GROMACS .gro file of C-alpha atoms in nm:
model
  457
    1MET     CA    1  -1.665   2.303  -1.756
    2PHE     CA    2  -1.999   2.428  -1.867
    3LYS     CA    3  -2.277   2.246  -2.028
    4ALA     CA    4  -2.415   2.403  -2.388
    5GLU     CA    5  -2.705   2.611  -2.416
    6LYS     CA    6  -2.918   2.479  -2.696
    7ASN     CA    7  -2.963   2.799  -2.911
    8ILE     CA    8  -2.987   2.873  -3.278
    9PRO     CA    9  -2.698   3.104  -3.412
   10PHE     CA   10  -2.699   3.358  -3.680
   11LEU     CA   11  -3.092   3.320  -3.728
   12ILE     CA   12  -3.299   3.605  -3.756
   13ILE     CA   13  -3.627   3.502  -3.640
   14ILE     CA   14  -3.914   3.786  -3.638
   15PHE     CA   15  -4.196   3.776  -3.391
   16THR     CA   16  -4.486   3.877  -3.502
   17ALA     CA   17  -4.666   4.170  -3.269
   18PHE     CA   18  -4.851   4.050  -2.963
   19TYR     CA   19  -4.724   3.667  -3.046
   20PRO     CA   20  -5.001   3.478  -2.867
   21LEU     CA   21  -5.017   3.148  -2.666
   22TRP     CA   22  -5.171   2.882  -2.859
   23LEU     CA   23  -5.407   2.736  -2.587
   24ASN     CA   24  -5.599   3.025  -2.605
   25GLY     CA   25  -5.752   2.964  -2.941
   26LYS     CA   26  -6.129   2.905  -3.093
   27HIS     CA   27  -6.092   2.549  -3.284
   28ILE     CA   28  -6.102   2.541  -3.678
   29ILE     CA   29  -5.773   2.486  -3.816
   30GLY     CA   30  -5.812   2.337  -4.156
   31GLY     CA   31  -6.010   2.107  -4.368
   32GLU     CA   32  -6.125   1.956  -4.692
   33VAL     CA   33  -6.396   1.799  -4.916
   34THR     CA   34  -6.339   1.528  -5.165
   35TYR     CA   35  -6.553   1.273  -5.340
   36VAL     CA   36  -6.573   0.967  -5.531
   37CYS     CA   37  -6.841   0.912  -5.817
   38THR     CA   38  -6.963   0.556  -5.763
   39HIS     CA   39  -7.201   0.572  -6.080
   40THR     CA   40  -7.292   0.802  -6.369
   41ASP     CA   41  -7.563   0.739  -6.625
   42GLY     CA   42  -7.347   0.918  -6.876
   43PHE     CA   43  -7.612   1.140  -7.015
   44VAL     CA   44  -7.765   1.514  -6.923
   45GLY     CA   45  -8.073   1.455  -6.712
   46GLY     CA   46  -7.940   1.108  -6.591
   47LEU     CA   47  -7.824   1.024  -6.250
   48ALA     CA   48  -7.470   1.008  -6.083
   49LYS     CA   49  -7.380   0.911  -5.726
   50PHE     CA   50  -7.107   1.057  -5.531
   51ASP     CA   51  -6.939   0.952  -5.172
   52PHE     CA   52  -6.842   1.253  -5.005
   53LYS     CA   53  -6.566   1.297  -4.725
   54THR     CA   54  -6.515   1.617  -4.540
   55VAL     CA   55  -6.204   1.602  -4.290
   56ILE     CA   56  -6.201   1.881  -4.030
   57TYR     CA   57  -5.898   1.993  -3.827
   58ARG     CA   58  -5.938   2.125  -3.491
   59ASP     CA   59  -5.721   2.289  -3.234
   60VAL     CA   60  -5.799   2.055  -2.919
   61PHE     CA   61  -5.735   2.352  -2.686
   62GLY     CA   62  -5.997   2.577  -2.843
   63GLU     CA   63  -6.314   2.672  -2.702
   64THR     CA   64  -6.539   2.454  -2.939
   65ASN     CA   65  -6.543   2.071  -3.032
   66PHE     CA   66  -6.628   1.907  -3.351
   67ASP     CA   67  -7.010   1.940  -3.452
   68ASN     CA   68  -7.163   1.619  -3.381
   69PRO     CA   69  -7.390   1.660  -3.586
   70ALA     CA   70  -7.287   1.908  -3.881
   71ARG     CA   71  -7.483   2.082  -4.119
   72PHE     CA   72  -7.398   2.041  -4.471
   73GLY     CA   73  -7.526   2.194  -4.770
   74ILE     CA   74  -7.584   2.120  -5.161
   75PHE     CA   75  -7.595   2.427  -5.389
   76ARG     CA   76  -7.666   2.413  -5.753
   77GLN     CA   77  -7.545   2.677  -6.003
   78VAL     CA   78  -7.849   2.888  -6.103
   79PRO     CA   79  -7.871   2.853  -6.512
   80GLY     CA   80  -7.750   3.157  -6.696
   81HIS     CA   81  -7.614   3.314  -6.383
   82PRO     CA   82  -7.277   3.161  -6.274
   83ASP     CA   83  -7.244   3.350  -5.969
   84GLN     CA   84  -7.564   3.256  -5.793
   85TRP     CA   85  -7.625   2.927  -5.594
   86THR     CA   86  -7.947   2.802  -5.453
   87CYS     CA   87  -7.945   2.541  -5.196
   88ILE     CA   88  -8.120   2.233  -5.309
   89ASP     CA   89  -8.066   1.996  -4.991
   90SER     CA   90  -7.933   2.029  -4.624
   91PHE     CA   91  -7.876   1.757  -4.393
   92ASP     CA   92  -7.699   1.671  -4.062
   93ILE     CA   93  -7.413   1.425  -4.046
   94THR     CA   94  -7.218   1.261  -3.739
   95PHE     CA   95  -6.848   1.223  -3.729
   96ILE     CA   96  -6.632   0.926  -3.741
   97ASN     CA   97  -6.277   0.825  -3.723
   98ARG     CA   98  -6.170   1.111  -3.487
   99GLN     CA   99  -5.820   1.110  -3.398
  100TYR     CA  100  -5.490   1.311  -3.321
  101ILE     CA  101  -5.266   1.397  -3.573
  102ASP     CA  102  -4.876   1.430  -3.603
  103LEU     CA  103  -4.799   1.767  -3.509
  104THR     CA  104  -4.452   1.787  -3.662
  105LYS     CA  105  -4.421   1.463  -3.880
  106ASP     CA  106  -4.046   1.481  -3.743
  107PRO     CA  107  -3.973   1.206  -3.488
  108CYS     CA  108  -3.617   1.419  -3.418
  109VAL     CA  109  -3.835   1.713  -3.313
  110LYS     CA  110  -3.999   1.796  -2.949
  111PRO     CA  111  -4.366   1.933  -3.008
  112PRO     CA  112  -4.396   2.239  -2.831
  113PRO     CA  113  -4.598   2.215  -2.519
  114ASN     CA  114  -4.996   2.309  -2.493
  115VAL     CA  115  -5.024   2.272  -2.908
  116LEU     CA  116  -5.234   1.935  -2.988
  117ALA     CA  117  -5.451   1.877  -3.281
  118ASP     CA  118  -5.709   1.612  -3.411
  119LYS     CA  119  -5.902   1.565  -3.687
  120ALA     CA  120  -6.264   1.433  -3.749
  121GLU     CA  121  -6.437   1.291  -4.074
  122TYR     CA  122  -6.800   1.337  -4.221
  123HIS     CA  123  -6.903   1.070  -4.488
  124PHE     CA  124  -7.210   1.054  -4.664
  125SER     CA  125  -7.330   0.970  -5.013
  126ARG     CA  126  -7.589   1.163  -5.231
  127THR     CA  127  -7.739   1.102  -5.600
  128LEU     CA  128  -7.747   1.420  -5.801
  129ARG     CA  129  -7.937   1.474  -6.164
  130ILE     CA  130  -7.654   1.526  -6.402
  131LEU     CA  131  -7.709   1.902  -6.525
  132PRO     CA  132  -7.631   2.040  -6.876
  133SER     CA  133  -7.379   2.307  -6.812
  134GLU     CA  134  -7.404   2.373  -6.424
  135SER     CA  135  -7.227   2.283  -6.130
  136TYR     CA  136  -7.269   2.163  -5.754
  137ILE     CA  137  -7.115   2.260  -5.442
  138ILE     CA  138  -7.106   2.058  -5.139
  139ALA     CA  139  -7.022   2.285  -4.830
  140TYR     CA  140  -6.956   2.295  -4.463
  141GLN     CA  141  -6.947   2.669  -4.309
  142ARG     CA  142  -6.862   2.703  -3.943
  143CYS     CA  143  -6.710   2.966  -3.704
  144CYS     CA  144  -6.433   3.048  -3.596
  145ARG     CA  145  -6.090   3.004  -3.688
  146ASN     CA  146  -5.832   3.030  -3.413
  147TYR     CA  147  -5.860   3.439  -3.287
  148THR     CA  148  -5.495   3.383  -3.241
  149ILE     CA  149  -5.391   3.339  -3.615
  150ASN     CA  150  -5.135   3.627  -3.728
  151ASN     CA  151  -5.178   3.657  -4.060
  152ILE     CA  152  -5.548   3.745  -4.126
  153GLU     CA  153  -5.773   4.032  -4.012
  154TYR     CA  154  -6.033   3.987  -3.760
  155ALA     CA  155  -5.927   3.640  -3.665
  156ASP     CA  156  -6.159   3.612  -3.404
  157ARG     CA  157  -6.454   3.662  -3.579
  158THR     CA  158  -6.334   3.491  -3.914
  159GLY     CA  159  -6.498   3.143  -3.997
  160ALA     CA  160  -6.427   2.890  -4.283
  161ALA     CA  161  -6.648   2.713  -4.556
  162PHE     CA  162  -6.515   2.397  -4.669
  163MET     CA  163  -6.619   2.322  -5.014
  164VAL     CA  164  -6.569   2.129  -5.334
  165GLU     CA  165  -6.751   2.218  -5.698
  166ILE     CA  166  -6.871   1.934  -5.911
  167THR     CA  167  -6.867   2.047  -6.241
  168PRO     CA  168  -7.110   1.922  -6.548
  169VAL     CA  169  -6.805   1.727  -6.712
  170SER     CA  170  -6.737   1.563  -6.392
  171GLN     CA  171  -7.109   1.470  -6.331
  172ILE     CA  172  -7.150   1.299  -6.708
  173SER     CA  173  -6.811   1.160  -6.680
  174GLY     CA  174  -6.815   1.007  -6.359
  175ASN     CA  175  -6.492   1.164  -6.248
  176SER     CA  176  -6.370   1.142  -5.878
  177SER     CA  177  -6.189   1.448  -5.714
  178PRO     CA  178  -5.809   1.460  -5.640
  179VAL     CA  179  -5.698   1.297  -5.304
  180PHE     CA  180  -5.406   1.474  -5.075
  181LYS     CA  181  -5.173   1.237  -4.989
  182ASP     CA  182  -5.131   1.347  -4.625
  183PHE     CA  183  -5.189   1.673  -4.424
  184PRO     CA  184  -4.895   1.891  -4.360
  185PRO     CA  185  -4.748   1.910  -4.008
  186ALA     CA  186  -4.958   2.142  -3.767
  187VAL     CA  187  -4.590   2.293  -3.633
  188ILE     CA  188  -4.307   2.363  -3.862
  189CYS     CA  189  -3.961   2.470  -3.703
  190ALA     CA  190  -3.817   2.835  -3.781
  191GLY     CA  191  -3.468   2.857  -3.948
  192ILE     CA  192  -3.488   2.470  -4.041
  193ASP     CA  193  -3.542   2.377  -4.383
  194PHE     CA  194  -3.903   2.258  -4.450
  195ASN     CA  195  -3.997   2.026  -4.725
  196PHE     CA  196  -4.335   1.900  -4.742
  197ASP     CA  197  -4.489   1.697  -5.023
  198HIS     CA  198  -4.836   1.837  -5.026
  199SER     CA  199  -4.930   1.654  -5.357
  200ALA     CA  200  -5.264   1.461  -5.455
  201THR     CA  201  -5.365   1.146  -5.642
  202ASP     CA  202  -5.612   1.113  -5.904
  203ALA     CA  203  -5.810   0.818  -5.993
  204GLU     CA  204  -5.826   0.931  -6.364
  205GLY     CA  205  -5.493   1.015  -6.402
  206ASP     CA  206  -5.552   1.380  -6.490
  207SER     CA  207  -5.310   1.674  -6.483
  208LEU     CA  208  -5.287   1.812  -6.131
  209VAL     CA  209  -5.149   2.195  -6.084
  210TYR     CA  210  -5.111   2.325  -5.741
  211SER     CA  211  -5.071   2.688  -5.591
  212TYR     CA  212  -5.179   2.884  -5.285
  213PHE     CA  213  -5.535   3.036  -5.258
  214ASN     CA  214  -5.745   3.234  -5.087
  215PRO     CA  215  -5.923   3.050  -4.819
  216PHE     CA  216  -6.286   3.084  -4.807
  217HIS     CA  217  -6.469   3.268  -4.500
  218ALA     CA  218  -6.805   3.185  -4.383
  219GLY     CA  219  -6.978   3.295  -4.014
  220GLY     CA  220  -6.897   3.493  -3.769
  221ARG     CA  221  -6.941   3.578  -3.401
  222ARG     CA  222  -7.292   3.645  -3.389
  223GLY     CA  223  -7.495   3.417  -3.146
  224ASP     CA  224  -7.206   3.353  -2.882
  225PRO     CA  225  -7.245   3.565  -2.578
  226SER     CA  226  -7.039   3.853  -2.696
  227LEU     CA  227  -7.277   3.935  -2.994
  228PRO     CA  228  -7.660   3.873  -2.981
  229GLY     CA  229  -7.847   3.763  -3.224
  230SER     CA  230  -7.937   3.418  -3.425
  231VAL     CA  231  -7.619   3.150  -3.473
  232LEU     CA  232  -7.799   3.070  -3.818
  233ALA     CA  233  -7.743   3.437  -3.930
  234CYS     CA  234  -7.461   3.468  -4.223
  235ASP     CA  235  -7.243   3.613  -3.974
  236GLY     CA  236  -7.359   3.368  -3.710
  237VAL     CA  237  -7.148   3.059  -3.547
  238THR     CA  238  -7.336   2.821  -3.784
  239PRO     CA  239  -7.475   2.990  -4.083
  240SER     CA  240  -7.778   2.885  -4.240
  241VAL     CA  241  -7.724   2.681  -4.539
  242THR     CA  242  -8.052   2.772  -4.714
  243ASN     CA  243  -7.975   3.136  -4.646
  244CYS     CA  244  -7.605   3.152  -4.668
  245THR     CA  245  -7.523   3.035  -5.029
  246PRO     CA  246  -7.198   3.056  -5.232
  247PRO     CA  247  -6.985   3.233  -5.384
  248PHE     CA  248  -6.830   3.246  -5.034
  249ALA     CA  249  -6.624   3.544  -4.902
  250LEU     CA  250  -6.254   3.523  -4.852
  251ILE     CA  251  -6.034   3.557  -4.563
  252GLN     CA  252  -5.886   3.909  -4.535
  253TYR     CA  253  -5.481   3.884  -4.501
  254ALA     CA  254  -5.316   4.122  -4.297
  255GLU     CA  255  -5.023   4.316  -4.414
  256PRO     CA  256  -4.787   4.247  -4.526
  257TYR     CA  257  -4.891   3.889  -4.576
  258SER     CA  258  -5.123   3.769  -4.851
  259TYR     CA  259  -5.227   3.452  -4.989
  260HIS     CA  260  -4.938   3.385  -5.205
  261THR     CA  261  -4.723   3.469  -4.919
  262PRO     CA  262  -4.916   3.333  -4.612
  263LEU     CA  263  -4.592   3.265  -4.404
  264GLY     CA  264  -4.427   3.614  -4.469
  265GLY     CA  265  -4.049   3.623  -4.449
  266ALA     CA  266  -3.782   3.648  -4.748
  267PRO     CA  267  -3.749   3.413  -4.899
  268ILE     CA  268  -4.095   3.284  -4.908
  269VAL     CA  269  -4.192   2.954  -4.853
  270SER     CA  270  -4.331   2.834  -5.177
  271ILE     CA  271  -4.531   2.549  -5.345
  272ASN     CA  272  -4.436   2.374  -5.680
  273ARG     CA  273  -4.709   2.417  -5.921
  274PHE     CA  274  -4.606   2.063  -6.081
  275THR     CA  275  -4.515   1.843  -5.759
  276GLY     CA  276  -4.712   2.017  -5.488
  277ILE     CA  277  -4.398   2.040  -5.269
  278ILE     CA  278  -4.384   2.316  -5.029
  279THR     CA  279  -4.017   2.407  -4.964
  280GLY     CA  280  -3.866   2.706  -4.760
  281VAL     CA  281  -3.703   2.834  -4.459
  282PRO     CA  282  -3.988   2.994  -4.235
  283ASN     CA  283  -3.845   3.268  -4.033
  284VAL     CA  284  -4.131   3.448  -3.895
  285LEU     CA  285  -4.290   3.285  -3.554
  286GLY     CA  286  -4.666   3.284  -3.545
  287GLN     CA  287  -5.000   3.102  -3.650
  288PHE     CA  288  -5.070   3.168  -4.027
  289ALA     CA  289  -5.380   3.017  -4.216
  290VAL     CA  290  -5.260   2.876  -4.548
  291GLY     CA  291  -5.442   2.783  -4.849
  292VAL     CA  292  -5.361   2.477  -5.114
  293LYS     CA  293  -5.583   2.404  -5.428
  294VAL     CA  294  -5.542   2.150  -5.672
  295GLU     CA  295  -5.644   2.239  -6.030
  296GLU     CA  296  -5.773   1.918  -6.228
  297TYR     CA  297  -5.714   1.928  -6.600
  298ARG     CA  298  -5.838   1.690  -6.888
  299ASN     CA  299  -5.702   1.718  -7.244
  300GLY     CA  300  -5.632   2.090  -7.121
  301VAL     CA  301  -5.952   2.153  -6.979
  302LEU     CA  302  -6.001   2.255  -6.619
  303ILE     CA  303  -6.289   2.010  -6.493
  304GLY     CA  304  -6.249   2.034  -6.101
  305THR     CA  305  -6.060   2.184  -5.814
  306LEU     CA  306  -5.955   2.059  -5.482
  307PHE     CA  307  -5.957   2.306  -5.208
  308ARG     CA  308  -5.761   2.266  -4.840
  309ASP     CA  309  -5.667   2.533  -4.579
  310PHE     CA  310  -5.514   2.485  -4.294
  311GLN     CA  311  -5.326   2.649  -4.008
  312PHE     CA  312  -4.928   2.653  -3.993
  313ASN     CA  313  -4.777   2.717  -3.617
  314VAL     CA  314  -4.420   2.828  -3.678
  315THR     CA  315  -4.177   2.811  -3.355
  316VAL     CA  316  -3.838   2.746  -3.259
  317CYS     CA  317  -3.816   2.349  -3.215
  318GLU     CA  318  -3.622   2.186  -2.971
  319PRO     CA  319  -3.480   1.862  -3.123
  320ILE     CA  320  -3.494   1.554  -2.940
  321VAL     CA  321  -3.119   1.459  -2.984
  322PHE     CA  322  -2.884   1.710  -2.942
  323ALA     CA  323  -2.483   1.694  -2.937
  324GLU     CA  324  -2.297   1.857  -2.649
  325ILE     CA  325  -2.031   1.789  -2.431
  326GLN     CA  326  -1.850   1.960  -2.100
  327TYR     CA  327  -1.638   2.271  -2.226
  328ASP     CA  328  -1.445   2.551  -2.100
  329GLU     CA  329  -1.541   2.784  -2.382
  330MET     CA  330  -1.829   2.772  -2.652
  331ILE     CA  331  -1.644   2.871  -2.978
  332GLY     CA  332  -1.955   2.837  -3.203
  333PHE     CA  333  -2.286   2.646  -3.251
  334LYS     CA  334  -2.188   2.307  -3.134
  335LYS     CA  335  -1.816   2.379  -3.128
  336TYR     CA  336  -1.646   2.332  -2.805
  337LEU     CA  337  -1.288   2.405  -2.675
  338VAL     CA  338  -1.151   2.215  -2.349
  339ASN     CA  339  -0.840   2.282  -2.213
  340PHE     CA  340  -0.614   2.022  -2.001
  341CYS     CA  341  -0.318   2.125  -1.792
  342GLY     CA  342  -0.004   1.908  -1.720
  343THR     CA  343  -0.147   1.590  -1.831
  344LYS     CA  344  -0.129   1.437  -2.200
  345THR     CA  345  -0.453   1.234  -2.118
  346ALA     CA  346  -0.798   1.425  -2.223
  347GLU     CA  347  -1.120   1.298  -2.079
  348LEU     CA  348  -1.416   1.369  -2.293
  349ILE     CA  349  -1.742   1.427  -2.100
  350ASN     CA  350  -2.055   1.393  -2.311
  351VAL     CA  351  -2.342   1.514  -2.181
  352SER     CA  352  -2.587   1.504  -2.483
  353GLU     CA  353  -2.939   1.481  -2.514
  354GLU     CA  354  -3.175   1.302  -2.450
  355ARG     CA  355  -3.014   1.003  -2.347
  356ALA     CA  356  -3.347   0.763  -2.411
  357SER     CA  357  -3.313   0.896  -2.773
  358ILE     CA  358  -2.938   0.831  -2.856
  359PHE     CA  359  -2.851   0.476  -2.967
  360SER     CA  360  -2.475   0.511  -3.049
  361SER     CA  361  -2.203   0.752  -3.014
  362ARG     CA  362  -1.881   0.778  -3.178
  363TRP     CA  363  -1.571   1.024  -3.095
  364ALA     CA  364  -1.331   1.047  -3.382
  365VAL     CA  365  -0.979   1.230  -3.260
  366ASN     CA  366  -0.750   1.334  -3.503
  367ILE     CA  367  -0.387   1.251  -3.376
  368ASP     CA  368  -0.134   1.367  -3.604
  369GLY     CA  369  -0.331   1.295  -3.907
  370THR     CA  370  -0.465   0.971  -3.797
  371ILE     CA  371  -0.862   0.949  -3.701
  372VAL     CA  372  -0.890   0.716  -3.400
  373ASN     CA  373  -1.236   0.630  -3.297
  374TYR     CA  374  -1.370   0.562  -2.925
  375ASN     CA  375  -1.728   0.428  -2.967
  376SER     CA  376  -1.835   0.497  -2.574
  377TRP     CA  377  -2.041   0.753  -2.409
  378ASN     CA  378  -1.718   0.927  -2.287
  379ALA     CA  379  -1.386   0.905  -2.413
  380LYS     CA  380  -1.034   0.895  -2.253
  381VAL     CA  381  -0.767   0.988  -2.497
  382GLU     CA  382  -0.380   0.929  -2.475
  383PHE     CA  383  -0.226   1.192  -2.687
  384PRO     CA  384   0.138   1.163  -2.745
  385HIS     CA  385   0.285   1.534  -2.715
  386TYR     CA  386   0.116   1.862  -2.584
  387GLY     CA  387  -0.057   2.062  -2.850
  388THR     CA  388  -0.405   2.141  -3.006
  389TYR     CA  389  -0.600   1.875  -3.140
  390LYS     CA  390  -0.942   1.838  -3.316
  391ALA     CA  391  -1.219   1.583  -3.267
  392LYS     CA  392  -1.587   1.526  -3.338
  393LEU     CA  393  -1.878   1.339  -3.162
  394TYR     CA  394  -2.140   1.176  -3.353
  395LEU     CA  395  -2.461   1.058  -3.239
  396ASN     CA  396  -2.699   0.786  -3.388
  397GLU     CA  397  -2.476   0.798  -3.723
  398LYS     CA  398  -2.646   0.694  -4.058
  399THR     CA  399  -2.985   0.739  -3.911
  400PHE     CA  400  -3.265   0.978  -3.935
  401CYS     CA  401  -3.203   1.183  -3.592
  402ALA     CA  402  -2.861   1.183  -3.592
  403ASP     CA  403  -2.645   1.481  -3.448
  404SER     CA  404  -2.265   1.585  -3.427
  405ALA     CA  405  -2.042   1.837  -3.210
  406ASP     CA  406  -1.708   1.985  -3.323
  407ILE     CA  407  -1.423   1.981  -3.046
  408THR     CA  408  -1.085   2.174  -2.993
  409ILE     CA  409  -0.863   2.013  -2.746
  410ASN     CA  410  -0.579   2.180  -2.596
  411LEU     CA  411  -0.343   2.004  -2.387
  412PHE     CA  412  -0.104   2.251  -2.215
  413PRO     CA  413   0.226   2.141  -2.003
  414GLY     CA  414   0.179   2.193  -1.657
  415VAL     CA  415   0.308   2.455  -1.437
  416GLU     CA  416   0.435   2.400  -1.095
  417ALA     CA  417   0.498   2.751  -0.875
  418ASP     CA  418   0.760   2.768  -0.671
  419PHE     CA  419   1.026   2.997  -0.542
  420SER     CA  420   1.302   3.065  -0.297
  421TYR     CA  421   1.418   3.390  -0.085
  422GLN     CA  422   1.727   3.541   0.076
  423TYR     CA  423   1.792   3.790   0.314
  424ASP     CA  424   2.011   3.901   0.619
  425THR     CA  425   1.944   3.709   0.946
  426CYS     CA  426   2.135   3.962   1.169
  427ILE     CA  427   1.968   4.320   1.023
  428ALA     CA  428   1.633   4.378   0.909
  429GLY     CA  429   1.630   4.475   0.543
  430PRO     CA  430   1.512   4.377   0.221
  431VAL     CA  431   1.404   4.020   0.128
  432SER     CA  432   1.509   3.877  -0.232
  433PHE     CA  433   1.275   3.617  -0.395
  434PHE     CA  434   1.373   3.389  -0.670
  435ASP     CA  435   1.147   3.197  -0.909
  436GLN     CA  436   1.203   2.832  -0.903
  437SER     CA  437   0.903   2.748  -1.118
  438VAL     CA  438   0.877   2.496  -1.381
  439ALA     CA  439   0.668   2.495  -1.663
  440GLY     CA  440   0.759   2.168  -1.868
  441SER     CA  441   0.895   2.215  -2.207
  442GLU     CA  442   0.754   2.580  -2.251
  443VAL     CA  443   0.906   2.881  -2.141
  444ILE     CA  444   0.705   3.097  -1.875
  445LYS     CA  445   0.646   3.435  -2.028
  446LEU     CA  446   0.454   3.619  -1.728
  447TRP     CA  447   0.517   3.627  -1.362
  448GLN     CA  448   0.296   3.823  -1.084
  449TRP     CA  449   0.449   3.862  -0.772
  450GLU     CA  450   0.160   3.940  -0.464
  451VAL     CA  451   0.254   4.080  -0.133
  452THR     CA  452  -0.031   4.105   0.095
  453PRO     CA  453  -0.100   4.387   0.320
  454ASP     CA  454   0.011   4.204   0.654
  455ARG     CA  455   0.338   4.154   0.456
  456LYS     CA  456   0.261   3.804   0.372
  457SER     CA  457   0.367   3.668   0.029
   0.00000   0.00000   0.00000
């Protein structure tokens, strides 16, 4: 008998050109900026105090660590020129709360090797003058993203700008930004339904609308060994917040991707505009930059937007629990055929993995319309007669990491080969052979006589 191979049948998986090894990246895989208003005077010209939190997500195997400190900028909209901004403050902040993040958020899937991500937080507070009609932007700029990202052009020189805008309404009313409930998994499984709640909460109960957006780009390779110049240039590794002001550029998606369809494939992996839930079946392997924004409405008026961009790694996942048995033939995905000859007893051998993660097993065998259960690792089943029977192996039933396999059991009557022969002992001549084989209750349908070259049969 054989042991099953773990594969994904009937799944068309598209490999992106030059699919990379993840351990060769730069470092940035995502981030967002949120704020809480702790005080507002409530009138133009008064003061409003805000607590800010920036979370940066990083590829542990990248070439660069978290900035410590990281430089942030506060930008004010130029009165009468909504597309022009000026830097009014810059400062350095050290990170806190560094920790590894859950790669898959699925305890039943083995994370692929050489993939590891962590996050760090930058906290600070600032008091701002309440403006009559202008916004503030708080931003952190850095290069570079992983150069192995498949869905953007020039990934090796594409950086990121993580920002939040505080509108005049938010300043005067003391509004706080929405906050995402969770960070999406860094690894998602190709060919498997993906369902992630990317929604946010809002302290004021404002209406939230979700969509993909085109992530922001800032910085470049200038100043690293491959491109001489100043790291503070706007295409440098750490752009100067004084000189490099909003509006920030957008990352350039490579065909056939776009910010609307960042994972490619068909049907697309989509986000529900009302719930923030991302659903779909990803079928293109690779690394993908994805942006999600949350628009905050109060009384039908847009008063703020929360941005997050992050990197999805789509791969073929290996489950932790996989139901399999010793078999004679695989007739489908986790569908096994076993044959027994000359016996009405079937010994079913369980070779499921991983044993340490399997807490229960049950064999459900259909014997003439009655389901007979065996709650053991292996099963020894006595059948009343020869024939074909169906069975099923269940692992970790009614738990999150459950699995099962379908089994077809063939019981054949035994065949005992025998023959007799007759010849003239006095005169050399032909020898007659007579079949004496026994095949239980069946009729033998095929005979093959073989005589060896040395005349021995």
